[in-house]
PDB file of C-alpha atoms in Angstrom:
ATOM      1  CA  MET A   4      71.038  -1.087 100.453  1.00 84.00           C
ATOM      2  CA  ARG A   5      74.595  -1.939  99.404  1.00 87.00           C
ATOM      3  CA  THR A   6      74.601   0.932  96.970  1.00 91.00           C
ATOM      4  CA  PHE A   7      73.674   3.316  99.764  1.00 89.00           C
ATOM      5  CA  LEU A   8      76.486   1.964 101.986  1.00 91.00           C
ATOM      6  CA  TYR A   9      79.006   2.235  99.129  1.00 91.00           C
ATOM      7  CA  LEU A  10      77.878   5.773  98.394  1.00 92.00           C
ATOM      8  CA  ALA A  11      77.981   6.786 102.098  1.00 93.00           C
ATOM      9  CA  SER A  12      81.436   5.200 102.484  1.00 94.00           C
ATOM     10  CA  ALA A  13      82.697   7.003  99.374  1.00 93.00           C
ATOM     11  CA  LEU A  14      81.337  10.325 100.665  1.00 94.00           C
ATOM     12  CA  CYS A  15      82.971   9.716 104.061  1.00 94.00           C
ATOM     13  CA  VAL A  16      86.305   8.953 102.386  1.00 94.00           C
ATOM     14  CA  ILE A  17      86.044  12.083 100.221  1.00 95.00           C
ATOM     15  CA  GLY A  18      85.088  14.199 103.267  1.00 94.00           C
ATOM     16  CA  LEU A  19      87.961  12.809 105.334  1.00 94.00           C
ATOM     17  CA  ALA A  20      90.386  13.343 102.448  1.00 94.00           C
ATOM     18  CA  PHE A  21      89.259  16.949 102.121  1.00 94.00           C
ATOM     19  CA  TRP A  22      89.590  17.450 105.905  1.00 94.00           C
ATOM     20  CA  ALA A  23      93.083  15.879 105.945  1.00 95.00           C
ATOM     21  CA  TYR A  24      94.150  18.012 102.966  1.00 94.00           C
ATOM     22  CA  ARG A  25      92.944  21.201 104.669  1.00 95.00           C
ATOM     23  CA  GLU A  26      94.554  20.282 108.018  1.00 95.00           C
ATOM     24  CA  ASN A  27      97.835  19.558 106.244  1.00 95.00           C
ATOM     25  CA  TYR A  28      97.930  23.027 104.697  1.00 94.00           C
ATOM     26  CA  GLU A  29      96.907  24.708 107.974  1.00 95.00           C
ATOM     27  CA  THR A  30      99.667  22.801 109.787  1.00 96.00           C
ATOM     28  CA  GLN A  31     102.254  23.812 107.201  1.00 96.00           C
ATOM     29  CA  SER A  32     101.097  27.425 107.482  1.00 95.00           C
ATOM     30  CA  ALA A  33     101.366  27.304 111.308  1.00 95.00           C
ATOM     31  CA  ILE A  34     104.842  25.764 111.093  1.00 96.00           C
ATOM     32  CA  SER A  35     106.062  28.439 108.668  1.00 96.00           C
ATOM     33  CA  ARG A  36     104.568  31.179 110.862  1.00 96.00           C
ATOM     34  CA  SER A  37     106.277  29.640 113.901  1.00 96.00           C
ATOM     35  CA  GLU A  38     109.609  29.603 112.075  1.00 96.00           C
ATOM     36  CA  GLU A  39     109.133  33.270 111.121  1.00 96.00           C
ATOM     37  CA  LEU A  40     108.423  34.141 114.753  1.00 96.00           C
ATOM     38  CA  GLN A  41     111.476  32.205 115.928  1.00 97.00           C
ATOM     39  CA  GLY A  42     113.573  34.181 113.434  1.00 96.00           C
ATOM     40  CA  ASP A  43     112.063  37.456 114.692  1.00 97.00           C
ATOM     41  CA  ILE A  44     112.824  36.442 118.287  1.00 97.00           C
ATOM     42  CA  ALA A  45     116.423  35.598 117.371  1.00 97.00           C
ATOM     43  CA  GLU A  46     116.822  38.985 115.650  1.00 97.00           C
ATOM     44  CA  ALA A  47     115.342  40.774 118.673  1.00 97.00           C
ATOM     45  CA  ARG A  48     117.696  38.939 121.034  1.00 97.00           C
ATOM     46  CA  THR A  49     120.669  39.843 118.849  1.00 97.00           C
ATOM     47  CA  ARG A  50     119.564  43.464 118.755  1.00 97.00           C
ATOM     48  CA  LEU A  51     119.056  43.453 122.537  1.00 97.00           C
ATOM     49  CA  SER A  52     122.528  42.051 123.189  1.00 96.00           C
ATOM     50  CA  MET A  53     123.987  44.696 120.878  1.00 97.00           C
ATOM     51  CA  LEU A  54     122.111  47.456 122.744  1.00 97.00           C
ATOM     52  CA  ARG A  55     123.307  46.105 126.110  1.00 96.00           C
ATOM     53  CA  ALA A  56     126.903  46.123 124.875  1.00 96.00           C
ATOM     54  CA  GLU A  57     126.490  49.665 123.572  1.00 96.00           C
ATOM     55  CA  TRP A  58     124.946  50.777 126.891  1.00 95.00           C
ATOM     56  CA  ALA A  59     127.868  49.268 128.815  1.00 94.00           C
ATOM     57  CA  TYR A  60     130.329  50.981 126.467  1.00 94.00           C
ATOM     58  CA  LEU A  61     128.646  54.371 126.780  1.00 94.00           C
ATOM     59  CA  ASN A  62     128.413  54.147 130.586  1.00 92.00           C
ATOM     60  CA  ARG A  63     132.122  53.606 131.216  1.00 92.00           C
ATOM     61  CA  PRO A  64     133.160  55.653 134.269  1.00 88.00           C
ATOM     62  CA  ASP A  65     136.165  57.233 132.514  1.00 90.00           C
ATOM     63  CA  ARG A  66     133.990  58.330 129.584  1.00 91.00           C
ATOM     64  CA  LEU A  67     131.326  59.777 131.886  1.00 87.00           C
ATOM     65  CA  ARG A  68     134.002  61.576 133.913  1.00 84.00           C
ATOM     66  CA  ASP A  69     135.415  63.124 130.720  1.00 88.00           C
ATOM     67  CA  LEU A  70     131.935  64.181 129.600  1.00 87.00           C
ATOM     68  CA  ALA A  71     131.256  65.763 132.998  1.00 84.00           C
ATOM     69  CA  GLU A  72     134.508  67.706 132.754  1.00 85.00           C
ATOM     70  CA  ILE A  73     133.832  68.837 129.183  1.00 88.00           C
ATOM     71  CA  ASN A  74     130.295  69.978 130.044  1.00 86.00           C
ATOM     72  CA  PHE A  75     131.159  71.468 133.447  1.00 84.00           C
ATOM     73  CA  PRO A  76     130.272  75.077 132.472  1.00 85.00           C
ATOM     74  CA  ASP A  77     126.759  74.013 131.439  1.00 86.00           C
ATOM     75  CA  LEU A  78     125.984  71.232 133.933  1.00 84.00           C
ATOM     76  CA  GLN A  79     128.030  72.229 137.006  1.00 83.00           C
ATOM     77  CA  LEU A  80     128.486  68.564 137.925  1.00 77.00           C
ATOM     78  CA  GLN A  81     130.900  67.883 140.760  1.00 76.00           C
ATOM     79  CA  PRO A  82     132.903  64.654 141.068  1.00 73.00           C
ATOM     80  CA  LEU A  83     131.781  62.259 143.779  1.00 75.00           C
ATOM     81  CA  ASP A  84     133.959  62.077 146.868  1.00 78.00           C
ATOM     82  CA  PRO A  85     133.603  59.722 149.831  1.00 79.00           C
ATOM     83  CA  GLN A  86     133.286  62.783 152.083  1.00 79.00           C
ATOM     84  CA  GLN A  87     130.007  63.683 150.363  1.00 79.00           C
ATOM     85  CA  PHE A  88     128.301  60.682 151.900  1.00 83.00           C
ATOM     86  CA  GLY A  89     127.080  60.597 155.489  1.00 82.00           C
ATOM     87  CA  LYS A  90     127.737  57.994 158.128  1.00 83.00           C
ATOM     88  CA  ILE A  91     125.129  55.623 159.449  1.00 83.00           C
ATOM     89  CA  SER A  92     125.513  57.143 162.903  1.00 85.00           C
ATOM     90  CA  GLN A  93     124.315  60.478 161.454  1.00 84.00           C
ATOM     91  CA  VAL A  94     121.007  59.075 160.271  1.00 84.00           C
ATOM     92  CA  ARG A  95     118.106  59.866 162.587  1.00 85.00           C
ATOM     93  CA  PHE A  96     115.784  56.909 162.878  1.00 82.00           C
ATOM     94  CA  PRO A  97     112.194  57.104 164.175  1.00 77.00           C
ATOM     95  CA  PRO A  98     111.611  55.964 167.771  1.00 74.00           C
ATOM     96  CA  MET A  99     111.146  52.240 168.212  1.00 76.00           C
ATOM     97  CA  GLU A 100     107.822  52.539 170.060  1.00 78.00           C
ATOM     98  CA  ALA A 101     104.861  54.037 168.275  1.00 70.00           C
ATOM     99  CA  PRO A 102     102.988  56.676 170.263  1.00 70.00           C
ATOM    100  CA  GLU A 103      99.708  55.548 171.777  1.00 78.00           C
ATOM    101  CA  VAL A 104      96.676  56.829 169.909  1.00 79.00           C
ATOM    102  CA  VAL A 105      94.084  58.452 172.151  1.00 81.00           C
ATOM    103  CA  PHE A 106      90.512  58.882 170.927  1.00 80.00           C
ATOM    104  CA  ASN A 107      88.689  61.888 172.367  1.00 84.00           C
ATOM    105  CA  ASN A 108      84.887  61.801 172.209  1.00 81.00           C
ATOM    106  CA  PRO A 109      84.448  58.691 170.062  1.00 78.00           C
ATOM    107  CA  VAL A 110      81.331  58.552 167.885  1.00 79.00           C
ATOM    108  CA  ASP A 111      79.415  55.295 167.525  1.00 77.00           C
ATOM    109  CA  VAL A 112      78.479  54.783 163.879  1.00 79.00           C
ATOM    110  CA  SER A 113      77.205  51.213 164.036  1.00 73.00           C
ATOM    111  CA  SER A 114      73.658  50.138 164.759  1.00 72.00           C
ATOM    112  CA  LEU A 115      74.969  47.769 167.443  1.00 69.00           C
ATOM    113  CA  GLY A 116      76.067  50.555 169.782  1.00 57.00           C
ATOM    114  CA  PRO A 117      74.561  51.535 173.144  1.00 59.00           C
ATOM    115  CA  ALA A 118      71.721  53.467 171.494  1.00 55.00           C
ATOM    116  CA  ALA A 119      70.514  50.289 169.756  1.00 51.00           C
ATOM    117  CA  ASP A 120      70.752  48.349 173.027  1.00 50.00           C
ATOM    118  CA  GLN A 121      68.651  50.949 174.823  1.00 54.00           C
ATOM    119  CA  ALA A 122      66.057  50.969 172.068  1.00 53.00           C
ATOM    120  CA  GLY A 123      65.807  47.176 172.179  1.00 51.00           C
ATOM    121  CA  ALA A 124      65.515  47.182 176.011  1.00 51.00           C
ATOM    122  CA  GLY A 125      62.626  49.638 175.973  1.00 48.00           C
ATOM    123  CA  GLU A 126      60.411  47.457 173.780  1.00 46.00           C
TER     124      GLU A 126
END
């Protein structure tokens, strides 16, 4: 009986050692993958900040004005003036009250209508 217990204990220890060894390597692999992903995220954030700075640089009003002037024969872009915009008093708003909806010759499509009441009364 003792031999069986010693053998079972030894097998349990070997099994647990194998499990711990495997978990250790899986954990190290997950940690290295996580570090790679963190590096990729940092690179993407750096690239995004660079693209935002480039976008801001390319969209400078003086640069866009110069481009519009250079390409005027092709694009026919006009500069914006305050007189091109309307005033709020010129905007026509819809009336405050909604018109009343009138139903002419309504059709009853439910089974609870007057026809159903009449059929039930005749029985």
